[in-house]
XYZ file of N, CA and C in Angstrom:
288
model
N 165.552 35.247 -218.041
C 165.013 34.470 -219.137
C 165.220 35.238 -220.442
N 165.689 34.544 -221.471
C 165.897 35.154 -222.777
C 164.889 34.567 -223.752
N 164.240 35.451 -224.506
C 163.272 35.054 -225.523
C 163.812 35.503 -226.871
N 163.845 34.590 -227.852
C 164.255 34.938 -229.209
C 163.013 35.352 -229.982
N 163.057 36.544 -230.548
C 161.941 37.085 -231.317
C 162.180 36.724 -232.782
N 161.250 35.983 -233.400
C 161.454 35.537 -234.778
C 161.548 36.708 -235.766
N 162.532 36.637 -236.646
C 162.718 37.641 -237.696
C 162.752 36.962 -239.049
N 162.479 37.738 -240.077
C 162.618 37.274 -241.457
C 163.845 37.943 -242.062
N 164.478 37.312 -243.055
C 165.652 37.926 -243.689
C 165.251 38.963 -244.740
N 164.540 39.983 -244.294
C 164.089 41.064 -245.172
C 164.423 42.404 -244.526
N 164.491 43.462 -245.344
C 164.950 44.761 -244.850
C 163.873 45.585 -244.156
N 162.617 45.187 -244.279
C 161.536 45.940 -243.644
C 160.510 44.956 -243.084
N 160.272 45.067 -241.782
C 159.277 44.193 -241.155
C 158.736 44.826 -239.889
N 157.506 44.448 -239.559
C 156.854 44.929 -238.343
C 156.451 43.701 -237.538
N 156.874 43.682 -236.280
C 156.594 42.564 -235.392
C 155.682 43.031 -234.272
N 154.670 42.248 -233.977
C 153.812 42.517 -232.831
C 153.992 41.346 -231.879
N 154.565 41.624 -230.718
C 154.891 40.567 -229.764
C 154.565 41.025 -228.347
N 154.378 40.059 -227.478
C 154.228 40.343 -226.053
C 155.537 39.949 -225.376
N 156.156 40.931 -224.738
C 157.444 40.721 -224.075
C 157.323 41.129 -222.617
N 157.507 40.197 -221.727
C 157.400 40.507 -220.307
C 156.044 41.080 -219.941
N 154.987 40.586 -220.600
C 153.635 41.075 -220.342
C 153.316 42.399 -221.007
N 154.229 42.897 -221.827
C 154.051 44.183 -222.505
C 153.664 43.948 -223.967
N 152.664 44.633 -224.432
C 152.265 44.559 -225.832
C 153.192 45.473 -226.633
N 154.046 44.878 -227.476
C 155.082 45.628 -228.175
C 154.919 45.537 -229.690
N 155.307 46.611 -230.352
C 155.432 46.628 -231.810
C 156.862 47.035 -232.116
N 157.549 46.213 -232.886
C 158.930 46.493 -233.267
C 158.955 46.637 -234.784
N 159.405 47.790 -235.236
C 159.518 48.046 -236.669
C 160.998 48.022 -237.029
N 161.370 47.188 -237.976
C 162.750 47.120 -238.437
C 162.780 47.606 -239.876
N 163.747 48.477 -240.173
C 163.824 49.048 -241.516
C 165.276 49.341 -241.862
N 165.547 49.381 -243.163
C 166.910 49.600 -243.650
C 167.084 51.027 -244.128
N 168.292 51.514 -243.931
C 168.744 52.778 -244.502
C 170.061 52.472 -245.207
N 170.619 53.433 -245.884
C 171.844 53.217 -246.660
C 173.000 52.717 -245.798
N 172.994 53.032 -244.517
C 174.126 52.673 -243.656
C 173.740 51.758 -242.506
N 172.761 50.880 -242.716
C 172.446 49.891 -241.701
C 170.974 49.640 -241.492
N 170.696 48.788 -240.523
C 169.329 48.476 -240.112
C 168.991 49.258 -238.855
N 167.748 49.659 -238.751
C 167.281 50.483 -237.637
C 165.980 49.918 -237.086
N 165.616 50.363 -235.881
C 164.383 49.882 -235.259
C 163.658 51.000 -234.532
N 162.342 50.885 -234.558
C 161.450 51.662 -233.698
C 160.786 50.661 -232.774
N 160.622 51.015 -231.501
C 159.960 50.134 -230.541
C 158.850 50.916 -229.856
N 157.670 50.301 -229.824
C 156.503 50.903 -229.189
C 155.961 49.928 -228.147
N 155.507 50.456 -227.019
C 154.812 49.671 -226.007
C 153.431 50.295 -225.870
N 152.408 49.494 -226.114
C 151.023 49.990 -226.079
C 150.890 51.261 -226.927
N 151.490 51.242 -228.120
C 151.454 52.347 -229.086
C 152.145 53.623 -228.618
N 152.966 53.536 -227.593
C 153.770 54.676 -227.136
C 155.225 54.388 -227.517
N 155.854 55.311 -228.210
C 157.240 55.121 -228.644
C 158.184 55.100 -227.449
N 159.034 54.060 -227.398
C 160.065 54.003 -226.359
C 161.464 54.077 -226.964
N 161.572 53.843 -228.277
C 162.855 53.985 -228.996
C 162.527 54.221 -230.467
N 163.124 55.252 -231.040
C 162.875 55.577 -232.446
C 164.194 55.728 -233.196
N 164.293 55.083 -234.339
C 165.456 55.234 -235.194
C 166.760 54.761 -234.604
N 166.721 53.683 -233.827
C 167.926 53.158 -233.190
C 168.616 52.186 -234.150
N 169.892 52.422 -234.425
C 170.626 51.525 -235.309
C 170.852 50.187 -234.607
N 170.602 49.106 -235.338
C 170.806 47.769 -234.794
C 172.272 47.390 -234.928
N 172.907 47.185 -233.789
C 174.326 46.828 -233.722
C 174.442 45.549 -232.897
N 175.426 44.745 -233.206
C 175.614 43.491 -232.484
C 175.828 43.738 -230.989
N 174.963 43.147 -230.185
C 175.042 43.166 -228.723
C 174.924 44.549 -228.088
N 174.360 45.513 -228.811
C 174.124 46.849 -228.263
C 172.620 46.962 -227.986
N 172.220 47.287 -226.758
C 170.792 47.378 -226.443
C 170.056 48.366 -227.354
N 168.852 47.977 -227.756
C 168.031 48.854 -228.590
C 167.492 50.006 -227.750
N 167.084 49.721 -226.532
C 166.614 50.763 -225.611
C 167.769 51.021 -224.657
N 168.480 52.109 -224.915
C 169.775 52.328 -224.257
C 169.685 52.994 -222.890
N 168.567 53.554 -222.563
C 168.430 54.213 -221.262
C 167.323 53.511 -220.485
N 167.412 53.577 -219.187
C 166.342 53.042 -218.351
C 165.066 53.786 -218.697
N 164.085 53.067 -219.171
C 162.826 53.692 -219.579
C 161.723 53.043 -218.787
N 161.045 53.817 -217.978
C 160.036 53.300 -217.063
C 158.920 52.521 -217.717
N 158.626 52.833 -218.980
C 157.513 52.163 -219.646
C 157.913 50.797 -220.208
N 159.192 50.551 -220.379
C 159.639 49.280 -220.962
C 160.456 48.494 -219.949
N 160.030 47.265 -219.706
C 160.749 46.391 -218.789
C 161.565 45.398 -219.612
N 162.846 45.327 -219.348
C 163.705 44.383 -220.037
C 164.609 45.072 -221.043
N 165.142 44.257 -221.953
C 166.112 44.748 -222.911
C 165.964 43.966 -224.214
N 166.130 44.646 -225.348
C 166.105 44.012 -226.660
C 167.476 44.234 -227.290
N 168.054 43.157 -227.826
C 169.388 43.229 -228.402
C 169.481 42.300 -229.609
N 170.209 42.740 -230.638
C 170.534 41.861 -231.759
C 171.829 41.145 -231.406
N 171.853 39.829 -231.650
C 173.029 39.037 -231.324
C 173.495 38.275 -232.567
N 174.776 38.414 -232.878
C 175.403 37.656 -233.952
C 175.780 36.298 -233.371
N 175.168 35.240 -233.873
C 175.413 33.902 -233.332
C 176.683 33.255 -233.889
N 177.347 33.942 -234.847
C 178.542 33.366 -235.461
C 179.767 34.276 -235.342
N 179.641 35.366 -234.622
C 180.769 36.288 -234.505
C 180.335 37.576 -233.846
N 180.826 38.699 -234.376
C 180.552 39.990 -233.758
C 180.227 41.065 -234.789
N 179.612 40.676 -235.902
C 179.268 41.633 -236.957
C 177.881 42.205 -236.735
N 177.672 43.405 -237.253
C 176.347 44.015 -237.219
C 175.446 43.321 -238.239
N 174.137 43.356 -238.021
C 173.234 42.624 -238.909
C 173.045 43.291 -240.270
N 172.701 42.468 -241.232
C 172.208 42.926 -242.533
C 170.837 42.286 -242.714
N 170.084 42.762 -243.668
C 168.756 42.187 -243.896
C 168.854 40.686 -244.171
N 169.843 40.289 -244.947
C 169.980 38.881 -245.331
C 170.312 37.967 -244.153
N 170.901 38.503 -243.082
C 171.310 37.661 -241.953
C 170.294 37.634 -240.814
N 169.228 38.434 -240.920
C 168.216 38.445 -239.861
C 167.492 37.101 -239.797
N 167.244 36.640 -238.590
C 166.520 35.394 -238.400
C 167.381 34.156 -238.553
N 168.615 34.332 -238.988
C 169.554 33.219 -239.116
C 170.755 33.506 -238.247
N 171.763 34.073 -238.875
C 172.979 34.428 -238.131
C 172.685 35.445 -237.037
N 171.826 36.404 -237.318
C 171.472 37.432 -236.329
C 170.066 37.197 -235.792
N 169.978 37.135 -234.474
C 168.684 36.961 -233.820
C 168.379 38.182 -232.971
N 167.107 38.413 -232.738
C 166.648 39.490 -231.873
C 166.259 38.861 -230.553
N 166.932 39.264 -229.492
C 166.732 38.645 -228.192
C 166.144 39.648 -227.203
N 165.190 39.172 -226.402
C 164.602 39.955 -225.306
C 165.023 39.295 -224.003
N 165.467 40.122 -223.076
C 165.828 39.624 -221.746
C 165.070 40.431 -220.716
N 164.347 39.740 -219.860
C 163.559 40.409 -218.818
C 164.443 40.856 -217.685
């Protein structure tokens, strides 16, 4: 099952969502060379400072505390996201 996590077209945002029964906080922020994310499950960091790339998992290693996968997907091609394309061309997808 794939769940689309709603995003806004802004460079900094914090999302609080339940994914696969897990209480998650996803922080998205911009740096000079791209967008990045921090992911927390029950306030425990599972990924910090991961660059958001098209179709590249945010949590790249099997992590016992996090079930599933989070990925940014370009719905119109294969480009990496920008703040302006979040929530439109680029979606954040969770797969259990």
